[in-house]
CSV table of C-alpha atoms and ligand atoms in Angstrom, one decimal:
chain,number,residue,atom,x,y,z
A,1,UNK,CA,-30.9,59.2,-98.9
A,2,UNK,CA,-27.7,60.3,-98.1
A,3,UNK,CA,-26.0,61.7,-101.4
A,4,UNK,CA,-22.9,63.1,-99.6
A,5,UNK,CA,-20.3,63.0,-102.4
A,6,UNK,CA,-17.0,65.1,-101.7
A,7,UNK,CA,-14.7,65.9,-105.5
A,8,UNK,CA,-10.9,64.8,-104.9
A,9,UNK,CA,-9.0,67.3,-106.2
A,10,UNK,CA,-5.8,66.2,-104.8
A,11,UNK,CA,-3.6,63.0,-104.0
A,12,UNK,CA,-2.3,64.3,-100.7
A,13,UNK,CA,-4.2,63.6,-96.9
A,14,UNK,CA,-7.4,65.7,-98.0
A,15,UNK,CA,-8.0,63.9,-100.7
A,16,UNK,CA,-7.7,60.6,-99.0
A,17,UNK,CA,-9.9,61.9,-96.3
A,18,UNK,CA,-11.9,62.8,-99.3
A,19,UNK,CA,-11.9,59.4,-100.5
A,20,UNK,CA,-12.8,58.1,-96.9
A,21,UNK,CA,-15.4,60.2,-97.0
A,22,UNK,CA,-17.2,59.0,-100.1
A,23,UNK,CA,-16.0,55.3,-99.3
A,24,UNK,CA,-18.4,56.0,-95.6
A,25,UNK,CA,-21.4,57.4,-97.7
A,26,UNK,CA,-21.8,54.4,-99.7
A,27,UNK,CA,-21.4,52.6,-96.7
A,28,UNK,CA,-24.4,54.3,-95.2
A,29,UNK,CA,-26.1,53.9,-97.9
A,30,UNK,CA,-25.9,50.4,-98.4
A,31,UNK,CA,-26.9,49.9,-95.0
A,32,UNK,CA,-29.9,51.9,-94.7
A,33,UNK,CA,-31.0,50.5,-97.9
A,34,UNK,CA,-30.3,46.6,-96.5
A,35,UNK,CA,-32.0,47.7,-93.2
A,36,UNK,CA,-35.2,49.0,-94.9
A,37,UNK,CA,-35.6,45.4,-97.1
A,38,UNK,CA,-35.0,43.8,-93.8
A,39,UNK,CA,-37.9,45.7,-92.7
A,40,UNK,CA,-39.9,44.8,-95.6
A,41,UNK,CA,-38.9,41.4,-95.2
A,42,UNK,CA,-40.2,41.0,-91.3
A,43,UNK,CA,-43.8,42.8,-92.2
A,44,UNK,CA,-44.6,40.8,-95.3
A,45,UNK,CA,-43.4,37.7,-93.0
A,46,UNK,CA,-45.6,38.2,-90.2
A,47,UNK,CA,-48.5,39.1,-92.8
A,48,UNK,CA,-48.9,35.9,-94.0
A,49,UNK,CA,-49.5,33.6,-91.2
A,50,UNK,CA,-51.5,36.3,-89.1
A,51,UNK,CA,-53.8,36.9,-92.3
A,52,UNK,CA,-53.9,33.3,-92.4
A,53,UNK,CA,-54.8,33.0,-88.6
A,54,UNK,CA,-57.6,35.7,-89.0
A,55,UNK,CA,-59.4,33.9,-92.0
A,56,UNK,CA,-59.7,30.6,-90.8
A,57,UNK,CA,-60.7,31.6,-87.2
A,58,UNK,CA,-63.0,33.8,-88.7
A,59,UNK,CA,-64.4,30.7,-90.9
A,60,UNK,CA,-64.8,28.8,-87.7
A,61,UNK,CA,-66.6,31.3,-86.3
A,62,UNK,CA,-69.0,31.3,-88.7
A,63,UNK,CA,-69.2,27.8,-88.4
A,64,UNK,CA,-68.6,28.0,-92.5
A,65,UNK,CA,-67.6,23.9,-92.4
A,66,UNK,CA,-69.3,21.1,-94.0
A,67,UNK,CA,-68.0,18.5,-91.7
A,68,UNK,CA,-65.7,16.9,-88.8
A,69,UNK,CA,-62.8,17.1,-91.3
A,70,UNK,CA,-63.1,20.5,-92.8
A,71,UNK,CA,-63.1,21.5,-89.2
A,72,UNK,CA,-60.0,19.3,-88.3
A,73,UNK,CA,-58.5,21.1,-91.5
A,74,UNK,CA,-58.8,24.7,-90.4
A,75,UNK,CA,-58.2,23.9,-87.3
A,76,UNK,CA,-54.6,22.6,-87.7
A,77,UNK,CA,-54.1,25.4,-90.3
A,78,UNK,CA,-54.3,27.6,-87.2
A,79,UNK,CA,-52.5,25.5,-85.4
A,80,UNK,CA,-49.4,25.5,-87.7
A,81,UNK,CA,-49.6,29.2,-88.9
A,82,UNK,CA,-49.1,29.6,-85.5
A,83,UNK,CA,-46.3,27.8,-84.6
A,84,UNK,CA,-44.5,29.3,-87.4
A,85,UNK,CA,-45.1,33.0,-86.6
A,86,UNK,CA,-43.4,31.8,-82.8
A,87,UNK,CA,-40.8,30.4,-84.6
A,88,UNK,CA,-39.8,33.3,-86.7
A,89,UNK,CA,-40.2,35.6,-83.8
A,90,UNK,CA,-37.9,33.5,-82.4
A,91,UNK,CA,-35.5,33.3,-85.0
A,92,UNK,CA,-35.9,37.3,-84.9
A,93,UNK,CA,-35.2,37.7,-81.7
A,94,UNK,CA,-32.0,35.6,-81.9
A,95,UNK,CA,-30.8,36.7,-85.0
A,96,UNK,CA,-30.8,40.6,-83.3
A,97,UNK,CA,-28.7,39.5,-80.2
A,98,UNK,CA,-26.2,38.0,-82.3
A,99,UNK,CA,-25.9,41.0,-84.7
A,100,UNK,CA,-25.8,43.2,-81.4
A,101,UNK,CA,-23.0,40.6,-80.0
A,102,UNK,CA,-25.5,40.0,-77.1
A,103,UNK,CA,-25.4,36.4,-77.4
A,104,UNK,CA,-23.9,34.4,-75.1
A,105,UNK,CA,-21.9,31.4,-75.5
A,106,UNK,CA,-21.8,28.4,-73.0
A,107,UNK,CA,-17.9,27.2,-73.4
A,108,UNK,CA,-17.5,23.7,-72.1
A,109,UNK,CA,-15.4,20.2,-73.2
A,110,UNK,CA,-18.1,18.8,-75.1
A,111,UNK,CA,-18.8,15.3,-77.0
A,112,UNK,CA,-19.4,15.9,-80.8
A,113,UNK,CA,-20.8,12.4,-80.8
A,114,UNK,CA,-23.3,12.8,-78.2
A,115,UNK,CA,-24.5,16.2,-79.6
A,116,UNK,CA,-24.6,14.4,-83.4
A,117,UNK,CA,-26.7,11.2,-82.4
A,118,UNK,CA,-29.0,13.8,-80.1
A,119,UNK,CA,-29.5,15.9,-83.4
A,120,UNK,CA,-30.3,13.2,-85.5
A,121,UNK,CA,-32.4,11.5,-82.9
A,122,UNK,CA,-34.8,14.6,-83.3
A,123,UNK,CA,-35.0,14.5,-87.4
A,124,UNK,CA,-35.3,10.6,-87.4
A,125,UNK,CA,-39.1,10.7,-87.1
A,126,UNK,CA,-39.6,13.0,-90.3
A,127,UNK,CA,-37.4,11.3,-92.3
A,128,UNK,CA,-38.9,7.8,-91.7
A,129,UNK,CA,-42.3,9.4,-92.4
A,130,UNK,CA,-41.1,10.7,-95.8
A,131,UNK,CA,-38.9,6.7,-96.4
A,132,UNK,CA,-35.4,8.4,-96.6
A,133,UNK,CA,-32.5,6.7,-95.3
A,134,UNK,CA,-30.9,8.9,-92.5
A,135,UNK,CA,-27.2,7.2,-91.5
A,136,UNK,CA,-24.1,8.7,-90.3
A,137,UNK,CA,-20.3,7.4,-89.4
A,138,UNK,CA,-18.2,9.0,-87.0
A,139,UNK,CA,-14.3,8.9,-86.7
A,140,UNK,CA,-13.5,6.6,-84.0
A,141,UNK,CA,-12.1,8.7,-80.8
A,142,UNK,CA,-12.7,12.4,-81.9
A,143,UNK,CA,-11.5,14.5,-79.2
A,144,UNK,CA,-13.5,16.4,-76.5
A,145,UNK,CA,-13.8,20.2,-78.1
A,146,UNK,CA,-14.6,23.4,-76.2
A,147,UNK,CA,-17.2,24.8,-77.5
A,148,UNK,CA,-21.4,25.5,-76.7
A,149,UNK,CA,-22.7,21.8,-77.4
A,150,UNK,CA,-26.6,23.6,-77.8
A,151,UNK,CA,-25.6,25.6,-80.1
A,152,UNK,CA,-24.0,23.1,-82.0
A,153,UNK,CA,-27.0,20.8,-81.6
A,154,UNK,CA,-29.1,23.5,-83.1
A,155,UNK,CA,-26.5,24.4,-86.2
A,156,UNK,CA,-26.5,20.7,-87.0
A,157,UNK,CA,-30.4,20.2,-86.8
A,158,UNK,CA,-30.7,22.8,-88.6
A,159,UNK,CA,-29.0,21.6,-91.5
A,160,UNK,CA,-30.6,18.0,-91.4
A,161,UNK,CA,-33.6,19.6,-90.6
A,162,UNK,CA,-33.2,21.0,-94.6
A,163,UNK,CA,-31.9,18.0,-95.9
A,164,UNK,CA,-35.4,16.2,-94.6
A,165,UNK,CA,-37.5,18.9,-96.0
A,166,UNK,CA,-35.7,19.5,-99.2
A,167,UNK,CA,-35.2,16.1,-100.4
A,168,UNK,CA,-38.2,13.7,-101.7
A,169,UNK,CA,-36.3,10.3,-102.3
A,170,UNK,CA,-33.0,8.9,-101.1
A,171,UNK,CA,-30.9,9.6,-98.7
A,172,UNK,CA,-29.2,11.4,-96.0
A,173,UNK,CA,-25.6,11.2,-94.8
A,174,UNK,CA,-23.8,12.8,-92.0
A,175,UNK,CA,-19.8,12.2,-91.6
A,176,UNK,CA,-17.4,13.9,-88.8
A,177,UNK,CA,-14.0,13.7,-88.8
A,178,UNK,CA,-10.6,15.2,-87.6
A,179,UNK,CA,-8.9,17.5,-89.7
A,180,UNK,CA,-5.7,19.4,-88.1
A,181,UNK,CA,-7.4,21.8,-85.4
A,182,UNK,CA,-10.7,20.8,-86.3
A,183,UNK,CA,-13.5,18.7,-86.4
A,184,UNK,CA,-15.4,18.6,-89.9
A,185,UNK,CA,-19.4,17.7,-90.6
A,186,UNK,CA,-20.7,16.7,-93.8
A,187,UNK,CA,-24.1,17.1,-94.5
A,188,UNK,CA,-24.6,15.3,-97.8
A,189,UNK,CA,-28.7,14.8,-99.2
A,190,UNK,CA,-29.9,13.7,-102.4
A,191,UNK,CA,-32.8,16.3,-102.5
A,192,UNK,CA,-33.9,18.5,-104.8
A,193,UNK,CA,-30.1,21.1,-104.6
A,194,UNK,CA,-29.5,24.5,-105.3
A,195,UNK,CA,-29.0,25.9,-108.4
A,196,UNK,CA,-25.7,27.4,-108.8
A,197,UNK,CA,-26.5,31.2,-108.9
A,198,UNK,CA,-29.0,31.0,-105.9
A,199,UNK,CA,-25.9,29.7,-104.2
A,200,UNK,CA,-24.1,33.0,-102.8
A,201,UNK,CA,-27.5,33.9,-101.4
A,202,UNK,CA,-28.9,31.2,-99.2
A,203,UNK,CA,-27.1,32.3,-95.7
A,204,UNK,CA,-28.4,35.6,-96.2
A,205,UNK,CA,-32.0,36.2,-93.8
A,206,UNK,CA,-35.1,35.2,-95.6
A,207,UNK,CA,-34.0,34.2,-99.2
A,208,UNK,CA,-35.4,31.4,-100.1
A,209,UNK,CA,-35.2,29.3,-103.3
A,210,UNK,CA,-38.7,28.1,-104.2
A,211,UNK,CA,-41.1,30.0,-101.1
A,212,UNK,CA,-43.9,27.6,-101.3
A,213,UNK,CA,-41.8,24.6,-100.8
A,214,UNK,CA,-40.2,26.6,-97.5
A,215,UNK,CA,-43.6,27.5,-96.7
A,216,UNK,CA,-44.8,24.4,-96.7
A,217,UNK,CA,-42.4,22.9,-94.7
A,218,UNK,CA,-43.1,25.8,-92.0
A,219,UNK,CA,-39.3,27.6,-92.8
A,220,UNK,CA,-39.3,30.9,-91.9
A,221,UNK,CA,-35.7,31.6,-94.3
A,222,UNK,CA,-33.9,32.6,-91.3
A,223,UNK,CA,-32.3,29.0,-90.5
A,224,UNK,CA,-29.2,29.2,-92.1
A,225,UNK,CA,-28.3,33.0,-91.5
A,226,UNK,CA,-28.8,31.6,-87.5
A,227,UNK,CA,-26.4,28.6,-88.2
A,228,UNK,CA,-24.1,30.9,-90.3
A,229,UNK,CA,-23.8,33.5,-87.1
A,230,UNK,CA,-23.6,30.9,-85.1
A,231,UNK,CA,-20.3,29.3,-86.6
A,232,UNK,CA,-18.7,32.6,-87.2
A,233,UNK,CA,-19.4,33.2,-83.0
A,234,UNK,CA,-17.8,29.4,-82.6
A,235,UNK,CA,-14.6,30.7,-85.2
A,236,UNK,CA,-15.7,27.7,-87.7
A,237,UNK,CA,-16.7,27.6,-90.9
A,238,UNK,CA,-19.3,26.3,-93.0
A,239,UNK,CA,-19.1,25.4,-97.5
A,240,UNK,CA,-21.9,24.6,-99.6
A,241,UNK,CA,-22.2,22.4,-102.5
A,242,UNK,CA,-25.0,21.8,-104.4
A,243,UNK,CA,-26.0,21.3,-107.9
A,244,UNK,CA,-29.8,21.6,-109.1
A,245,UNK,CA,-31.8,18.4,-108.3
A,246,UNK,CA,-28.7,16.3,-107.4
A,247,UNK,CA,-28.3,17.0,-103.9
A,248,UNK,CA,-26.4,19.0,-101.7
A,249,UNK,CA,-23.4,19.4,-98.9
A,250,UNK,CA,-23.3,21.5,-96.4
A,251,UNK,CA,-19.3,21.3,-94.7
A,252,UNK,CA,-19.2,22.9,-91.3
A,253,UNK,CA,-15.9,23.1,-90.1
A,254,UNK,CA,-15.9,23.5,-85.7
A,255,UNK,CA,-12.2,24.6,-84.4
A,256,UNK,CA,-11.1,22.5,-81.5
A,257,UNK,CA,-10.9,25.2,-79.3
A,258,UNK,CA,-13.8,28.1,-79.9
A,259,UNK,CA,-11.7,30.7,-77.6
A,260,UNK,CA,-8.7,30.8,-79.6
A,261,UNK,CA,-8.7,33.3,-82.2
A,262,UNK,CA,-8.1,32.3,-85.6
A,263,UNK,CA,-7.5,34.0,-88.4
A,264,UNK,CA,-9.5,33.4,-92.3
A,265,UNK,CA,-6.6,31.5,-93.9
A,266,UNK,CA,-6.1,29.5,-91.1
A,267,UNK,CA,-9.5,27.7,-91.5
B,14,ADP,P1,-36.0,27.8,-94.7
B,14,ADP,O1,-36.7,28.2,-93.5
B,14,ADP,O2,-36.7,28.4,-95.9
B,14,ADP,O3,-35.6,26.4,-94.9
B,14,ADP,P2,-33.1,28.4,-94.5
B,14,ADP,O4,-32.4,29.7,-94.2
B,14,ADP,O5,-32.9,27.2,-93.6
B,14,ADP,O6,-34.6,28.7,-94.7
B,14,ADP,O7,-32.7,28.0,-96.0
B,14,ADP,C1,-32.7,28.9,-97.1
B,14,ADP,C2,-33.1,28.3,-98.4
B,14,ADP,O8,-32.0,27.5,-98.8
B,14,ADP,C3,-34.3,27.3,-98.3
B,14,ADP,O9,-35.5,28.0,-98.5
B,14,ADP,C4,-34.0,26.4,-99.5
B,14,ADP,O10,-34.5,27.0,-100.7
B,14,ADP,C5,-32.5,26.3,-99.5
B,14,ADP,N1,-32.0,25.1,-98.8
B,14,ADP,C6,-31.4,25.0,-97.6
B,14,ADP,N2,-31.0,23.8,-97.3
B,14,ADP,C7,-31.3,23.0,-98.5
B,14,ADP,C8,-31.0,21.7,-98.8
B,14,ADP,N3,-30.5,20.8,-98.0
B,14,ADP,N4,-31.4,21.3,-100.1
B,14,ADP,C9,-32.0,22.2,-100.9
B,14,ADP,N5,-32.2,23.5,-100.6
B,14,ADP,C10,-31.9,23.9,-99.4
């Protein structure tokens, strides 16, 4: 811990630089201290499914079954233990190039329309199995944008992705529109929300509101800090809304033009 903590004495430049001293401690401070839960975070995260993976491949080992279907049980337990420690080491390894600015962008005129009907193509199936009504309208004749379709496509699966897992009955709507320099996306579901204090946290890596139910639904709590990089990297925006057990919005805003800088009040 670094408890560097310089007295100001004076109003003049040393005590400024005094000030600017302290100011860069706490800094430091914060940091280290955010860096080592990160830390935390990742080990306890790839804990669980490798303890997982080691228990039930040692049970099949053993041959400790009764029948055909505990086997089929364990077996998929495996199975989907491991597909979520590839995803999080995927989302990992994502989530470091864009801290490190090492992800690149793919800038091209794309169509918002294709990239939303591809994204809802790939959440359709889920959402039949689970008898919720996925629909969405888009403005007629939305403009070409420049911008990296894939990594709109994975921002906006993303957040459907959520709005299938997180809601039990109803429905799911997505609407895109022109606004000014922009092209807005609502993500509206009638699942089971946020409440309101959890609110400020949910973009930041691994919070989670209820584990189990993210757990179950193989979310590693990295999604939305991913999609929250990746619309800052676009110069969008994205606004939640959500109320406990009476569904919630997700706004993403998407600039027309991803090169040109904008600044915050802009958006
Ligand atoms: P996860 O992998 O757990 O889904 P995310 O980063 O995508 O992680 O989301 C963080 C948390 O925000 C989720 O665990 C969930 O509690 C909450 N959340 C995200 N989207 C929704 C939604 N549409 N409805 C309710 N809760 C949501």
């Amino acid at each position: 811990n670094l408890e560097t903590k310089v007295n100001i004495t004076s109003k003049d430049e040393v005590g400024s630089l005094a000030q600017a001293i302290n100011d860069l401690s706490i800094e430091l401070n914060n940091y280290r201290k955010n860096r080592s839960e990160f830390l935390a975070n990742i080990s306890h995260e790839l804990r669980t499914p490798t303890s997982y993976l080691k228990g039930y491949a040692q049970l099949l080992k053993r041959h400790q079954y009764k029948n055909k279907e505990e086997l089929e049980s364990y077996s998929s337990i495996i199975e989907s233990e491991a597909e979520r420690l590839a995803k999080l080491i995927q989302d990992l390894f994502e989530l470091s190039k864009m801290e490190e600015g090492r992800l690149e962008l793919y800038l091209q005129h794309v169509d918002l329309e294709e990239i939303i009907e591809q994204s809802i193509k790939k959440v359709m199936l889920k959402a039949r199995e689970k008898n919720l009504d996925l629909s969405y309208n888009i403005q007629d004749e939305l403009p070409l944008i420049f911008s990296d379709g894939s990594r709109i496509e994975q921002v906006l699966f993303n957040l459907l992705e959520n709005a299938v897992n997180y809601t039990e009955k109803g429905s799911i709507y997505l609407s895109a529109w022109l606004e000014k320099d922009y092209i807005c996306v609502l993500i509206q579901d009638t699942g089971v929300g946020i409440p309101e204090d959890e609110l400020p946290f949910i973009f930041d890596r691994f919070h989670r509101v209820e584990k189990s139910r993210s757990r179950k639904m193989g979310g590693t709590g990295l999604g939305l800090s991913i999609v929250s990089e990746i619309i800052k990297l676009l110069q969008g925006n994205i606004e939640v809304q959500s109320k406990s057990q009476n569904g919630t919005s997700f706004l993403v805003r998407l600039p027309l033009d991803s090169t040109e800088e904008k600044s915050n009040d802009e958006i």
